[in-house]
Amino acid sequence: MSHTKRHASRHHPGSDWVVQDVRSYAYWRAGVDDCAACGVDVALDDDHYGMELFRERATEGKLGVERERLVFCSRGCVDAWLH
Ligand SMILES: [Zn+2]
């Protein structure tokens, strides 16, 4: 797996991932990311939905938390992705 996380295909995270927060954003930061559900370009400085996920992960004996952020173009895509 040499792909970086940002450009890997958006596999559905496993059941150990917990959705922490989903909300609409009018602005998050400059840039564009792919909708995790339908793949269209999402302008991060315009209206979109952001999802924060995390999972606990043991690393060298210490419990760490791994975080992921997905973006969606619409509420419908959030719902489609969740189901
Ligand atoms: Zn979408």
PDB file of C-alpha atoms and ligand atoms in Angstrom:
ATOM      1  CA  MET A   1       0.000   0.000   0.000  1.00  0.00           C
ATOM      2  CA  SER A   2       2.112   2.890  -1.199  1.00  0.00           C
ATOM      3  CA  HIS A   3      -0.769   5.246  -1.765  1.00  0.00           C
ATOM      4  CA  THR A   4      -1.144   8.064   0.669  1.00  0.00           C
ATOM      5  CA  LYS A   5      -4.313   8.143   2.616  1.00  0.00           C
ATOM      6  CA  ARG A   6      -5.626  11.245   0.916  1.00  0.00           C
ATOM      7  CA  HIS A   7      -5.597   9.699  -2.515  1.00  0.00           C
ATOM      8  CA  ALA A   8      -6.531   6.152  -1.686  1.00  0.00           C
ATOM      9  CA  SER A   9      -9.977   5.068  -2.714  1.00  0.00           C
ATOM     10  CA  ARG A  10     -12.393   5.712   0.072  1.00  0.00           C
ATOM     11  CA  HIS A  11     -12.995   2.276   1.407  1.00  0.00           C
ATOM     12  CA  HIS A  12     -15.636   2.119   4.069  1.00  0.00           C
ATOM     13  CA  PRO A  13     -13.830   2.086   7.388  1.00  0.00           C
ATOM     14  CA  GLY A  14     -14.168  -1.054   9.436  1.00  0.00           C
ATOM     15  CA  SER A  15     -16.472  -1.512  12.365  1.00  0.00           C
ATOM     16  CA  ASP A  16     -13.768  -0.355  14.755  1.00  0.00           C
ATOM     17  CA  TRP A  17     -14.144   3.162  13.404  1.00  0.00           C
ATOM     18  CA  VAL A  18     -16.509   5.367  15.357  1.00  0.00           C
ATOM     19  CA  VAL A  19     -18.244   8.330  13.761  1.00  0.00           C
ATOM     20  CA  GLN A  20     -17.570  11.153  16.145  1.00  0.00           C
ATOM     21  CA  ASP A  21     -19.256  14.028  14.427  1.00  0.00           C
ATOM     22  CA  VAL A  22     -21.083  14.900  11.242  1.00  0.00           C
ATOM     23  CA  ARG A  23     -22.022  18.451  10.495  1.00  0.00           C
ATOM     24  CA  SER A  24     -22.424  20.923   7.715  1.00  0.00           C
ATOM     25  CA  TYR A  25     -19.676  23.385   7.100  1.00  0.00           C
ATOM     26  CA  ALA A  26     -19.882  26.672   5.257  1.00  0.00           C
ATOM     27  CA  TYR A  27     -16.110  26.848   5.335  1.00  0.00           C
ATOM     28  CA  TRP A  28     -13.460  24.462   6.537  1.00  0.00           C
ATOM     29  CA  ARG A  29     -10.325  25.360   4.651  1.00  0.00           C
ATOM     30  CA  ALA A  30      -9.205  26.198   1.166  1.00  0.00           C
ATOM     31  CA  GLY A  31      -9.012  23.263  -1.189  1.00  0.00           C
ATOM     32  CA  VAL A  32     -11.007  20.516  -2.827  1.00  0.00           C
ATOM     33  CA  ASP A  33     -11.572  16.925  -1.765  1.00  0.00           C
ATOM     34  CA  ASP A  34     -13.637  14.097  -3.188  1.00  0.00           C
ATOM     35  CA  CYS A  35     -17.052  13.300  -1.804  1.00  0.00           C
ATOM     36  CA  ALA A  36     -16.533  10.007   0.016  1.00  0.00           C
ATOM     37  CA  ALA A  37     -19.830   8.674  -1.313  1.00  0.00           C
ATOM     38  CA  CYS A  38     -20.195   9.815  -4.913  1.00  0.00           C
ATOM     39  CA  GLY A  39     -16.715  11.097  -5.720  1.00  0.00           C
ATOM     40  CA  VAL A  40     -17.560  14.559  -6.997  1.00  0.00           C
ATOM     41  CA  ASP A  41     -15.229  17.416  -6.175  1.00  0.00           C
ATOM     42  CA  VAL A  42     -16.231  19.155  -2.979  1.00  0.00           C
ATOM     43  CA  ALA A  43     -15.005  22.706  -2.415  1.00  0.00           C
ATOM     44  CA  LEU A  44     -13.950  22.853   1.196  1.00  0.00           C
ATOM     45  CA  ASP A  45     -14.397  26.599   1.307  1.00  0.00           C
ATOM     46  CA  ASP A  46     -18.056  26.263   0.348  1.00  0.00           C
ATOM     47  CA  ASP A  47     -21.053  24.424   1.815  1.00  0.00           C
ATOM     48  CA  HIS A  48     -20.338  20.749   2.442  1.00  0.00           C
ATOM     49  CA  TYR A  49     -20.591  18.085   5.089  1.00  0.00           C
ATOM     50  CA  GLY A  50     -17.638  16.891   7.109  1.00  0.00           C
ATOM     51  CA  MET A  51     -17.423  13.673   9.092  1.00  0.00           C
ATOM     52  CA  GLU A  52     -14.914  13.032  11.844  1.00  0.00           C
ATOM     53  CA  LEU A  53     -14.096   9.431  12.655  1.00  0.00           C
ATOM     54  CA  PHE A  54     -11.673   7.859  15.061  1.00  0.00           C
ATOM     55  CA  ARG A  55     -10.598   4.486  16.308  1.00  0.00           C
ATOM     56  CA  GLU A  56      -8.470   3.386  19.171  1.00  0.00           C
ATOM     57  CA  ARG A  57      -5.295   1.750  18.118  1.00  0.00           C
ATOM     58  CA  ALA A  58      -2.594   0.059  20.136  1.00  0.00           C
ATOM     59  CA  THR A  59       0.814   1.228  18.996  1.00  0.00           C
ATOM     60  CA  GLU A  60       3.876  -0.261  20.636  1.00  0.00           C
ATOM     61  CA  GLY A  61       2.016  -0.920  23.830  1.00  0.00           C
ATOM     62  CA  LYS A  62       0.459   2.515  24.004  1.00  0.00           C
ATOM     63  CA  LEU A  63      -3.152   3.144  23.180  1.00  0.00           C
ATOM     64  CA  GLY A  64      -3.363   5.768  20.511  1.00  0.00           C
ATOM     65  CA  VAL A  65      -6.215   7.268  18.593  1.00  0.00           C
ATOM     66  CA  GLU A  66      -6.252   7.340  14.828  1.00  0.00           C
ATOM     67  CA  ARG A  67      -8.390   9.971  13.173  1.00  0.00           C
ATOM     68  CA  GLU A  68      -9.903  10.315   9.767  1.00  0.00           C
ATOM     69  CA  ARG A  69     -11.931  13.046   8.126  1.00  0.00           C
ATOM     70  CA  LEU A  70     -14.263  12.472   5.219  1.00  0.00           C
ATOM     71  CA  VAL A  71     -16.144  15.060   3.244  1.00  0.00           C
ATOM     72  CA  PHE A  72     -19.499  14.791   1.504  1.00  0.00           C
ATOM     73  CA  CYS A  73     -21.236  16.979  -1.019  1.00  0.00           C
ATOM     74  CA  SER A  74     -24.690  16.594   0.515  1.00  0.00           C
ATOM     75  CA  ARG A  75     -26.638  15.166   3.392  1.00  0.00           C
ATOM     76  CA  GLY A  76     -27.936  12.493   1.037  1.00  0.00           C
ATOM     77  CA  CYS A  77     -24.402  11.293   0.425  1.00  0.00           C
ATOM     78  CA  VAL A  78     -23.757  11.165   4.173  1.00  0.00           C
ATOM     79  CA  ASP A  79     -26.833   8.988   4.612  1.00  0.00           C
ATOM     80  CA  ALA A  80     -25.928   6.822   1.633  1.00  0.00           C
ATOM     81  CA  TRP A  81     -22.429   6.288   2.975  1.00  0.00           C
ATOM     82  CA  LEU A  82     -23.665   5.409   6.456  1.00  0.00           C
ATOM     83  CA  HIS A  83     -25.989   2.733   5.111  1.00  0.00           C
TER      84      HIS A  83
HETATM   85 ZN    ZN B   1     -21.632  13.182  -2.929  1.00  0.00          ZN
END
